[in-house]
Amino acid sequence: MKINESVYRHVDQGVTEMILKPGAPRNASQPVTTMLTTDPSPLSTSSPQNSTFLLLLPIETLERILSELASPRDLLHLALTCKKLAALIIPFHIFYRVFKCDIGDIHANMWQYLIEVPHLTRRFHTLICVEKYEETWDETCDEACDETCEDYDLPPFPDDWYSNITPAATPLEVISRMQSLVKVTTELYQISMFQLLQILAASCPLLQEASLSTTYVPHPATMPYVPAGLSFPSLKSLRLNCKDYGTDSLPSFQLLRLALLPKLTSLELDTNITLRDGDSVSTLFTNVTYPSLCELTILCEGKFFDPMMVEGACIDIMQEFFSRNYTIERIYIYCQTGYIWECTYLDHENCPNLQVLGVRHDRESGVCLSDVLCTTLAPQLTKVSALLCNFCIDLFLSMEFLQECDVKLPQELIPRFLANLSVSIKRLHTTLSDGPFKGKDTYIAAISRMGNLTHVGGFGWGALNLIGEGDQDIFSALSVLPHLKYIGIQDPTVWIPRGRLPLSKFDVEEGWGNLRSHWRGTIDTIDVFDWVQYQLRW
């Protein structure tokens, strides 16, 4: 820790020697209270000398010292030292480090209040500012607002602050003062994502996780100037949700393409825009390198490339992107038209570290796993979610390390598919693309040989298949699996713990509502395959 030299000019002559000298090294295990005195033992409230020393310091000096501290543990040590410090530290430094609100309900005076109290604003490490947030504002925050207004001689906070819409400029001013932000989740109204990115780059050097979404962004008359060389030195996860597409999104993509993102490991682009001539979401992927990128997610319900681009140029963009960013380990791409995958072919040369692959599209595009995956890349995959056709089945022969598989395929291909699956697989779910369940004899025996399975489901199974009797019973056959924990059924879609099986025939006949009232521990598919994005599910 380094205390600013200006602090010394505000301290009395007799106290100066008791403060740590600027630039002195700090032991990580040593509390701050030890460093503020010449005594090697920590400060104690029972020590009159220590309490007197702290009371000698003026408020301005104490605030400057506290502004240099970021550790809640160190702040708590100081707060327990004397009441004078506790009044400054609690609650602003310890309790209120997360700011969350409903952007549609927050009063404009709240933003002005945060600007007037920088001592509080610069302490926030998490900003959650979205529409219709379930936990809009804690009651304790209202109490803190009233107390702080009195301490800083500000006008009382109004009671009707829920009724007004936030103006566009003020939230950006507040965010620019949140210098300690580590995590940001925003869905701001009529605020440019381009401006928001610029402010985060300039004011939040500690930012590690950002999920940015803007709505109803006014289209500027001219294309704004896109600065080059902006830096996000600590950013690890970035999610962009472009709900309202216009000239604002293009400079945002261009800004990120030119920015420095040395630690970015996860990039997600979620857009439902409709492209016009000259517009391209692929701007974000043109001639760009993210040296630490491990996870790429693209959820595009419109066109990804400029409609005027030729197919060869589109292929070059994607192939060059993957060649530059060879560190990628997980790829999830959903495209309504499937055109991204038509221009993308993954092989071991451009994706040497790929382990997880999710391929999703609408029914018309019909992009299968074999259309995007080379046989040389298949052996290194551990998790797969995709549509399968007749040409895809042989790829699973070489997937010796496959652990989780969530696929959609015709029922006639299931016997071949199960025969080619590695016995090391632990979680398996299949969705039938045609016809109802035709009986257990065709593939139950193949499933029974996979001794490592902990979760198995799909196949058109329903609750009647788990009652432990009848021709369509599958529970008796699956019970031989030693590690099985859950069985998934599709009518209704739910995963049932093995300990709750077999089902009662009476409960099944009474309906799922009756089953829900009696069971505990059922989970959904999103809990089993948490690595698969919601839009990638069948």
CSV table of C-alpha atoms in Angstrom, one decimal, residues 11-411:
chain,number,residue,atom,x,y,z
A,11,VAL,CA,-0.8,15.7,9.8
A,12,ASP,CA,0.6,17.3,12.9
A,13,GLN,CA,4.4,17.2,13.5
A,14,GLY,CA,4.0,14.8,16.4
A,15,VAL,CA,2.1,12.2,14.5
A,16,THR,CA,4.0,12.2,11.2
A,17,GLU,CA,6.5,9.6,12.3
A,18,MET,CA,3.7,7.0,13.1
A,19,ILE,CA,2.5,6.8,9.6
A,20,LEU,CA,4.0,4.5,7.0
A,21,LYS,CA,6.4,6.2,4.7
A,22,PRO,CA,5.5,6.4,1.0
A,23,GLY,CA,6.7,3.5,-1.1
A,24,ALA,CA,7.4,1.2,1.9
A,25,PRO,CA,6.7,-2.4,1.1
A,26,ARG,CA,3.7,-4.1,2.7
A,27,ASN,CA,3.5,-7.7,4.0
A,28,ALA,CA,0.3,-9.2,2.5
A,29,SER,CA,-0.4,-10.9,5.8
A,30,GLN,CA,0.0,-7.8,7.9
A,31,PRO,CA,-3.1,-5.8,8.6
A,32,VAL,CA,-3.3,-2.1,7.7
A,33,THR,CA,-3.7,-1.2,11.3
A,34,THR,CA,-0.2,-2.4,12.0
A,35,MET,CA,1.3,-0.3,9.3
A,36,LEU,CA,-0.2,2.9,10.6
A,37,THR,CA,1.8,2.8,13.8
A,38,THR,CA,5.3,2.3,14.9
A,39,ASP,CA,4.1,-0.5,17.2
A,40,PRO,CA,4.3,-3.9,15.4
A,41,SER,CA,1.2,-5.1,17.2
A,42,PRO,CA,-2.2,-4.3,15.6
A,43,LEU,CA,-4.3,-1.4,16.9
A,44,SER,CA,-6.7,-2.3,19.7
A,45,THR,CA,-9.7,-0.4,21.0
A,46,SER,CA,-8.4,-1.1,24.5
A,47,SER,CA,-5.2,0.9,23.9
A,48,PRO,CA,-5.7,4.6,24.9
A,49,GLN,CA,-2.5,5.6,23.1
A,50,ASN,CA,-3.7,4.2,19.7
A,51,SER,CA,-7.2,5.6,20.1
A,52,THR,CA,-5.7,9.1,20.9
A,53,PHE,CA,-3.5,8.9,17.9
A,54,LEU,CA,-6.4,8.2,15.5
A,55,LEU,CA,-8.5,10.9,17.0
A,56,LEU,CA,-5.7,13.5,16.4
A,57,LEU,CA,-6.1,13.0,12.6
A,58,PRO,CA,-8.4,15.4,10.9
A,59,ILE,CA,-11.4,14.0,8.8
A,60,GLU,CA,-9.8,15.0,5.5
A,61,THR,CA,-6.7,12.9,6.4
A,62,LEU,CA,-8.7,9.9,7.4
A,63,GLU,CA,-10.7,10.0,4.2
A,64,ARG,CA,-7.5,10.2,2.1
A,65,ILE,CA,-6.1,7.2,4.0
A,66,LEU,CA,-9.3,5.2,3.5
A,67,SER,CA,-9.4,6.1,-0.2
A,68,GLU,CA,-6.1,4.1,-0.6
A,69,LEU,CA,-7.6,0.9,0.9
A,70,ALA,CA,-9.6,-1.6,-1.1
A,71,SER,CA,-9.5,-4.7,1.2
A,72,PRO,CA,-12.7,-5.2,3.3
A,73,ARG,CA,-10.5,-7.0,5.9
A,74,ASP,CA,-8.2,-4.0,6.3
A,75,LEU,CA,-11.2,-1.6,6.5
A,76,LEU,CA,-12.8,-3.7,9.1
A,77,HIS,CA,-9.6,-3.6,11.2
A,78,LEU,CA,-9.7,0.2,11.1
A,79,ALA,CA,-13.5,0.4,11.8
A,80,LEU,CA,-13.0,-1.6,15.0
A,81,THR,CA,-10.3,0.7,16.2
A,82,CYS,CA,-12.4,3.7,17.2
A,83,LYS,CA,-15.8,5.2,16.6
A,84,LYS,CA,-14.4,8.1,14.6
A,85,LEU,CA,-13.2,5.6,11.9
A,86,ALA,CA,-16.3,3.4,12.2
A,87,ALA,CA,-18.5,6.4,11.3
A,88,LEU,CA,-16.5,6.9,8.1
A,89,ILE,CA,-16.0,3.3,7.1
A,90,ILE,CA,-19.4,1.8,8.0
A,91,PRO,CA,-21.5,1.4,5.9
A,92,PHE,CA,-20.0,2.9,2.8
A,93,HIS,CA,-16.7,1.0,2.6
A,94,ILE,CA,-17.9,-2.4,3.7
A,95,PHE,CA,-21.6,-3.0,3.3
A,96,TYR,CA,-22.5,-1.0,0.2
A,97,ARG,CA,-20.2,-2.3,-2.5
A,98,VAL,CA,-23.0,-3.6,-4.8
A,99,PHE,CA,-25.2,-1.1,-6.6
A,100,LYS,CA,-28.3,-2.7,-8.1
A,101,CYS,CA,-31.5,-1.0,-9.4
A,102,ASP,CA,-34.3,-1.0,-11.9
A,103,ILE,CA,-33.3,1.4,-14.6
A,104,GLY,CA,-36.9,2.2,-15.5
A,105,ASP,CA,-37.8,3.2,-11.9
A,106,ILE,CA,-34.8,4.9,-10.5
A,107,HIS,CA,-35.2,8.6,-9.9
A,108,ALA,CA,-32.8,11.1,-11.5
A,109,ASN,CA,-31.9,12.5,-8.1
A,110,MET,CA,-30.3,9.1,-7.2
A,111,TRP,CA,-27.7,9.6,-9.9
A,112,GLN,CA,-27.1,13.2,-8.8
A,113,TYR,CA,-26.8,11.9,-5.2
A,114,LEU,CA,-24.1,9.5,-6.2
A,115,ILE,CA,-22.2,12.2,-8.0
A,116,GLU,CA,-22.3,14.4,-4.9
A,117,VAL,CA,-20.9,11.6,-2.7
A,118,PRO,CA,-17.8,10.3,-4.5
A,119,HIS,CA,-16.6,8.8,-1.2
A,120,LEU,CA,-19.4,6.2,-1.6
A,121,THR,CA,-19.5,5.9,-5.4
A,122,ARG,CA,-15.9,5.0,-5.9
A,123,ARG,CA,-16.3,2.1,-3.5
A,124,PHE,CA,-18.8,0.1,-5.6
A,125,HIS,CA,-17.2,-3.0,-7.2
A,126,THR,CA,-20.4,-4.4,-8.8
A,127,LEU,CA,-23.0,-2.5,-10.8
A,128,ILE,CA,-26.3,-4.2,-11.7
A,129,CYS,CA,-28.5,-1.8,-13.6
A,130,VAL,CA,-31.2,-3.5,-15.6
A,131,GLU,CA,-34.9,-3.2,-16.4
A,132,LYS,CA,-37.5,-5.0,-14.2
A,133,TYR,CA,-34.8,-6.3,-11.8
A,134,GLU,CA,-36.5,-8.5,-9.1
A,135,GLU,CA,-34.5,-7.0,-6.3
A,136,THR,CA,-34.5,-3.4,-7.2
A,137,TRP,CA,-33.2,-1.7,-4.1
A,138,ASP,CA,-32.5,-2.9,-0.6
A,139,GLU,CA,-34.3,-1.1,2.3
A,140,THR,CA,-30.9,-0.6,3.9
A,141,CYS,CA,-29.8,1.4,0.9
A,142,ASP,CA,-32.7,3.9,1.5
A,143,GLU,CA,-31.5,4.3,5.1
A,144,ALA,CA,-28.0,4.9,4.0
A,145,CYS,CA,-29.2,7.5,1.5
A,146,ASP,CA,-31.0,9.5,4.2
A,147,GLU,CA,-28.1,9.3,6.7
A,148,THR,CA,-25.6,10.4,4.1
A,149,CYS,CA,-27.7,13.3,3.0
A,150,GLU,CA,-27.6,14.5,6.6
A,151,ASP,CA,-23.8,13.9,6.9
A,152,TYR,CA,-23.0,15.8,3.7
A,153,ASP,CA,-25.7,18.5,4.2
A,154,LEU,CA,-27.6,17.4,1.0
A,155,PRO,CA,-31.3,17.9,0.4
A,156,PRO,CA,-33.4,14.9,1.6
A,157,PHE,CA,-33.9,12.1,-0.8
A,158,PRO,CA,-37.4,12.3,-2.4
A,159,ASP,CA,-40.1,9.7,-1.7
A,160,ASP,CA,-41.3,9.5,-5.3
A,161,TRP,CA,-38.0,8.5,-6.9
A,162,TYR,CA,-39.5,5.4,-8.4
A,163,SER,CA,-41.7,7.3,-10.8
A,164,ASN,CA,-39.3,9.0,-13.2
A,165,ILE,CA,-37.3,7.8,-16.1
A,166,THR,CA,-33.5,8.3,-15.9
A,167,PRO,CA,-32.0,10.8,-18.3
A,168,ALA,CA,-29.4,9.6,-20.7
A,169,ALA,CA,-26.3,11.5,-19.6
A,170,THR,CA,-26.3,11.1,-15.8
A,171,PRO,CA,-25.7,7.3,-15.5
A,172,LEU,CA,-22.6,7.6,-17.6
A,173,GLU,CA,-21.3,10.4,-15.3
A,174,VAL,CA,-21.8,8.1,-12.3
A,175,ILE,CA,-20.2,5.1,-14.0
A,176,SER,CA,-17.2,7.2,-14.8
A,177,ARG,CA,-16.7,7.8,-11.1
A,178,MET,CA,-16.9,4.1,-10.1
A,179,GLN,CA,-13.2,3.5,-10.4
A,180,SER,CA,-13.3,0.3,-8.4
A,181,LEU,CA,-15.8,-1.5,-10.6
A,182,VAL,CA,-15.0,-5.2,-11.1
A,183,LYS,CA,-18.4,-6.4,-12.5
A,184,VAL,CA,-20.9,-4.5,-14.6
A,185,THR,CA,-24.4,-5.7,-15.8
A,186,THR,CA,-26.3,-3.0,-17.5
A,187,GLU,CA,-29.4,-2.6,-19.6
A,188,LEU,CA,-29.5,1.1,-20.1
A,189,TYR,CA,-32.3,3.1,-21.8
A,190,GLN,CA,-31.3,5.4,-24.7
A,191,ILE,CA,-27.7,5.2,-23.8
A,192,SER,CA,-25.1,4.5,-26.4
A,193,MET,CA,-23.1,1.3,-26.0
A,194,PHE,CA,-20.3,3.1,-27.8
A,195,GLN,CA,-20.1,5.8,-25.2
A,196,LEU,CA,-20.4,3.2,-22.4
A,197,LEU,CA,-17.5,1.2,-23.7
A,198,GLN,CA,-15.3,4.4,-23.9
A,199,ILE,CA,-16.1,5.3,-20.3
A,200,LEU,CA,-15.4,1.8,-19.0
A,201,ALA,CA,-12.1,1.8,-20.8
A,202,ALA,CA,-11.1,5.2,-19.4
A,203,SER,CA,-12.4,5.0,-15.8
A,204,CYS,CA,-12.6,1.3,-14.7
A,205,PRO,CA,-9.1,-0.3,-15.0
A,206,LEU,CA,-10.1,-3.1,-12.6
A,207,LEU,CA,-13.1,-4.2,-14.6
A,208,GLN,CA,-13.2,-8.0,-15.1
A,209,GLU,CA,-16.7,-8.9,-16.2
A,210,ALA,CA,-19.1,-6.8,-18.3
A,211,SER,CA,-22.5,-7.7,-19.7
A,212,LEU,CA,-23.7,-4.7,-21.7
A,213,SER,CA,-27.2,-4.2,-23.3
A,214,THR,CA,-28.8,-1.0,-24.6
A,215,THR,CA,-32.3,-0.3,-25.8
A,216,TYR,CA,-33.9,2.4,-27.9
A,217,VAL,CA,-30.6,4.0,-28.8
A,218,PRO,CA,-31.1,7.1,-30.9
A,219,HIS,CA,-29.3,6.9,-34.2
A,220,PRO,CA,-26.6,9.7,-34.6
A,221,ALA,CA,-26.6,11.8,-37.7
A,222,THR,CA,-23.0,10.9,-38.5
A,223,MET,CA,-20.7,8.1,-37.8
A,224,PRO,CA,-18.8,8.9,-34.6
A,225,TYR,CA,-15.0,8.9,-34.5
A,226,VAL,CA,-13.7,5.6,-33.3
A,227,PRO,CA,-10.5,5.9,-31.2
A,228,ALA,CA,-7.8,3.3,-31.5
A,229,GLY,CA,-5.8,1.9,-28.7
A,230,LEU,CA,-8.3,1.9,-25.8
A,231,SER,CA,-7.4,-0.6,-23.2
A,232,PHE,CA,-9.3,-2.9,-20.9
A,233,PRO,CA,-6.4,-4.3,-18.9
A,234,SER,CA,-8.3,-6.5,-16.6
A,235,LEU,CA,-11.4,-7.5,-18.6
A,236,LYS,CA,-11.9,-11.3,-18.7
A,237,SER,CA,-15.6,-11.7,-19.8
A,238,LEU,CA,-17.5,-9.5,-22.2
A,239,ARG,CA,-21.1,-10.0,-23.3
A,240,LEU,CA,-22.7,-7.6,-25.8
A,241,ASN,CA,-26.5,-7.7,-26.3
A,242,CYS,CA,-27.4,-5.5,-29.3
A,243,LYS,CA,-31.2,-5.3,-29.1
A,244,ASP,CA,-31.5,-2.1,-31.0
A,245,TYR,CA,-29.3,-2.0,-34.1
A,246,GLY,CA,-28.2,1.1,-35.8
A,247,THR,CA,-25.0,3.1,-36.4
A,248,ASP,CA,-24.2,2.8,-32.7
A,249,SER,CA,-23.4,-0.9,-32.8
A,250,LEU,CA,-21.0,-0.7,-35.7
A,251,PRO,CA,-18.7,1.8,-34.0
A,252,SER,CA,-18.9,-0.3,-30.8
A,253,PHE,CA,-17.7,-3.4,-32.8
A,254,GLN,CA,-15.0,-1.2,-34.4
A,255,LEU,CA,-13.9,0.1,-31.0
A,256,LEU,CA,-13.5,-3.4,-29.6
A,257,ARG,CA,-11.7,-4.5,-32.7
A,258,LEU,CA,-9.1,-1.8,-32.2
A,259,ALA,CA,-9.0,-2.0,-28.3
A,260,LEU,CA,-6.4,-3.9,-26.2
A,261,LEU,CA,-8.0,-6.9,-24.5
A,262,PRO,CA,-5.0,-8.8,-23.2
A,263,LYS,CA,-6.9,-10.9,-20.6
A,264,LEU,CA,-10.2,-11.5,-22.4
A,265,THR,CA,-11.1,-15.1,-22.0
A,266,SER,CA,-14.9,-15.1,-22.8
A,267,LEU,CA,-16.7,-13.2,-25.6
A,268,GLU,CA,-20.4,-13.4,-26.2
A,269,LEU,CA,-22.3,-11.6,-28.9
A,270,ASP,CA,-26.1,-11.7,-28.7
A,271,THR,CA,-27.9,-9.9,-31.5
A,272,ASN,CA,-31.3,-10.1,-33.2
A,273,ILE,CA,-30.7,-7.3,-35.7
A,274,THR,CA,-31.5,-7.1,-39.3
A,275,LEU,CA,-28.6,-6.0,-41.4
A,276,ARG,CA,-28.7,-3.4,-44.1
A,277,ASP,CA,-26.3,-3.0,-47.0
A,278,GLY,CA,-22.9,-2.0,-45.7
A,279,ASP,CA,-23.6,-3.2,-42.1
A,280,SER,CA,-21.8,-6.3,-40.8
A,281,VAL,CA,-21.7,-7.9,-37.3
A,282,SER,CA,-18.6,-9.6,-38.6
A,283,THR,CA,-16.7,-6.3,-38.1
A,284,LEU,CA,-15.9,-7.5,-34.6
A,285,PHE,CA,-14.1,-10.5,-36.0
A,286,THR,CA,-12.1,-8.9,-38.9
A,287,ASN,CA,-8.3,-8.7,-38.4
A,288,VAL,CA,-8.5,-9.0,-34.6
A,289,THR,CA,-6.5,-11.1,-32.1
A,290,TYR,CA,-7.5,-11.8,-28.5
A,291,PRO,CA,-4.4,-13.5,-27.0
A,292,SER,CA,-6.2,-15.1,-24.1
A,293,LEU,CA,-9.6,-15.9,-25.6
A,294,CYS,CA,-10.9,-19.4,-24.5
A,295,GLU,CA,-14.7,-19.1,-25.1
A,296,LEU,CA,-16.6,-17.7,-28.1
A,297,THR,CA,-20.4,-17.5,-28.2
A,298,ILE,CA,-22.4,-16.0,-31.1
A,299,LEU,CA,-26.2,-15.9,-30.9
A,300,CYS,CA,-27.3,-14.2,-34.1
A,301,GLU,CA,-31.0,-14.2,-35.1
A,302,GLY,CA,-30.3,-12.1,-38.2
A,303,LYS,CA,-27.7,-12.1,-40.9
A,304,PHE,CA,-24.1,-12.1,-39.6
A,305,PHE,CA,-22.3,-10.8,-42.7
A,306,ASP,CA,-23.0,-7.9,-45.0
A,307,PRO,CA,-25.5,-9.0,-47.6
A,308,MET,CA,-23.3,-7.5,-50.3
A,309,MET,CA,-20.3,-9.6,-49.4
A,310,VAL,CA,-19.3,-12.5,-51.6
A,311,GLU,CA,-19.1,-16.0,-50.0
A,312,GLY,CA,-15.3,-16.2,-50.4
A,313,ALA,CA,-14.8,-13.0,-48.3
A,314,CYS,CA,-17.0,-14.4,-45.6
A,315,ILE,CA,-15.1,-17.6,-45.4
A,316,ASP,CA,-11.8,-15.7,-45.3
A,317,ILE,CA,-13.0,-13.6,-42.3
A,318,MET,CA,-13.9,-16.7,-40.2
A,319,GLN,CA,-10.9,-18.8,-41.1
A,320,GLU,CA,-8.5,-16.0,-40.4
A,321,PHE,CA,-10.2,-15.2,-37.1
A,322,PHE,CA,-9.9,-18.8,-35.8
A,323,SER,CA,-6.3,-19.0,-37.1
A,324,ARG,CA,-5.4,-15.8,-35.2
A,325,ASN,CA,-7.2,-16.9,-32.0
A,326,TYR,CA,-6.0,-20.5,-31.8
A,327,THR,CA,-6.3,-20.4,-27.9
A,328,ILE,CA,-10.1,-20.9,-28.2
A,329,GLU,CA,-11.3,-24.0,-26.2
A,330,ARG,CA,-15.1,-23.6,-26.4
A,331,ILE,CA,-17.3,-22.5,-29.3
A,332,TYR,CA,-21.1,-22.0,-29.3
A,333,ILE,CA,-22.7,-20.5,-32.4
A,334,TYR,CA,-26.4,-20.2,-33.0
A,335,CYS,CA,-27.5,-18.6,-36.3
A,336,GLN,CA,-31.0,-18.4,-37.5
A,337,THR,CA,-30.0,-18.7,-41.1
A,338,GLY,CA,-27.0,-21.0,-40.5
A,339,TYR,CA,-24.8,-18.9,-42.8
A,340,ILE,CA,-22.0,-18.5,-40.2
A,341,TRP,CA,-21.5,-22.3,-40.3
A,342,GLU,CA,-21.6,-22.3,-44.1
A,343,CYS,CA,-18.5,-20.1,-44.0
A,344,THR,CA,-16.8,-21.9,-41.2
A,345,TYR,CA,-14.9,-25.2,-41.1
A,346,LEU,CA,-13.1,-26.2,-38.0
A,347,ASP,CA,-10.0,-28.3,-38.1
A,348,HIS,CA,-7.0,-29.0,-35.9
A,349,GLU,CA,-4.8,-26.5,-37.7
A,350,ASN,CA,-6.9,-23.4,-36.8
A,351,CYS,CA,-8.5,-24.7,-33.5
A,352,PRO,CA,-5.8,-26.9,-31.9
A,353,ASN,CA,-7.2,-26.4,-28.4
A,354,LEU,CA,-10.9,-26.8,-29.1
A,355,GLN,CA,-12.7,-29.1,-26.6
A,356,VAL,CA,-16.3,-28.0,-26.5
A,357,LEU,CA,-18.5,-27.4,-29.5
A,358,GLY,CA,-22.2,-26.2,-29.8
A,359,VAL,CA,-23.8,-26.0,-33.2
A,360,ARG,CA,-27.4,-24.6,-33.4
A,361,HIS,CA,-29.6,-23.3,-36.2
A,362,ASP,CA,-33.2,-23.3,-37.5
A,363,ARG,CA,-34.7,-26.2,-39.3
A,364,GLU,CA,-34.3,-24.7,-42.8
A,365,SER,CA,-30.6,-24.3,-42.7
A,366,GLY,CA,-30.0,-28.0,-41.7
A,367,VAL,CA,-26.3,-27.6,-40.8
A,368,CYS,CA,-25.0,-30.8,-39.3
A,369,LEU,CA,-21.9,-31.6,-37.3
A,370,SER,CA,-20.1,-33.1,-40.3
A,371,ASP,CA,-20.6,-29.8,-42.2
A,372,VAL,CA,-18.4,-27.8,-39.7
A,373,LEU,CA,-16.1,-30.3,-38.0
A,374,CYS,CA,-13.1,-32.0,-39.6
A,375,THR,CA,-12.2,-35.6,-38.7
A,376,THR,CA,-8.8,-34.4,-37.4
A,377,LEU,CA,-10.4,-32.3,-34.7
A,378,ALA,CA,-13.0,-34.8,-33.5
A,379,PRO,CA,-10.6,-36.8,-31.2
A,380,GLN,CA,-10.0,-33.8,-28.9
A,381,LEU,CA,-13.6,-32.9,-28.2
A,382,THR,CA,-15.0,-33.6,-24.7
A,383,LYS,CA,-18.5,-31.9,-25.0
A,384,VAL,CA,-20.7,-31.8,-28.1
A,385,SER,CA,-24.2,-30.3,-28.9
A,386,ALA,CA,-25.3,-30.5,-32.5
A,387,LEU,CA,-27.7,-31.9,-35.1
A,388,LEU,CA,-26.6,-35.3,-36.5
A,389,CYS,CA,-27.1,-36.8,-39.9
A,390,ASN,CA,-26.0,-40.1,-41.4
A,391,PHE,CA,-22.5,-38.6,-42.2
A,392,CYS,CA,-21.9,-37.5,-38.6
A,393,ILE,CA,-22.1,-40.8,-36.9
A,394,ASP,CA,-18.6,-42.0,-37.9
A,395,LEU,CA,-17.1,-38.9,-36.2
A,396,PHE,CA,-17.9,-40.3,-32.8
A,397,LEU,CA,-15.7,-43.3,-33.4
A,398,SER,CA,-12.7,-41.1,-32.8
A,399,MET,CA,-14.1,-39.1,-29.9
A,400,GLU,CA,-12.4,-41.2,-27.2
A,401,PHE,CA,-12.5,-38.5,-24.5
A,402,LEU,CA,-16.1,-37.4,-25.0
A,403,GLN,CA,-17.7,-36.7,-21.6
A,404,GLU,CA,-21.1,-35.0,-22.4
A,405,CYS,CA,-23.3,-35.2,-25.5
A,406,ASP,CA,-26.6,-33.4,-26.2
A,407,VAL,CA,-27.7,-34.1,-29.8
A,408,LYS,CA,-30.7,-34.2,-32.1
A,409,LEU,CA,-31.0,-37.0,-34.6
A,410,PRO,CA,-33.5,-39.3,-36.4
A,411,GLN,CA,-34.5,-42.4,-34.5
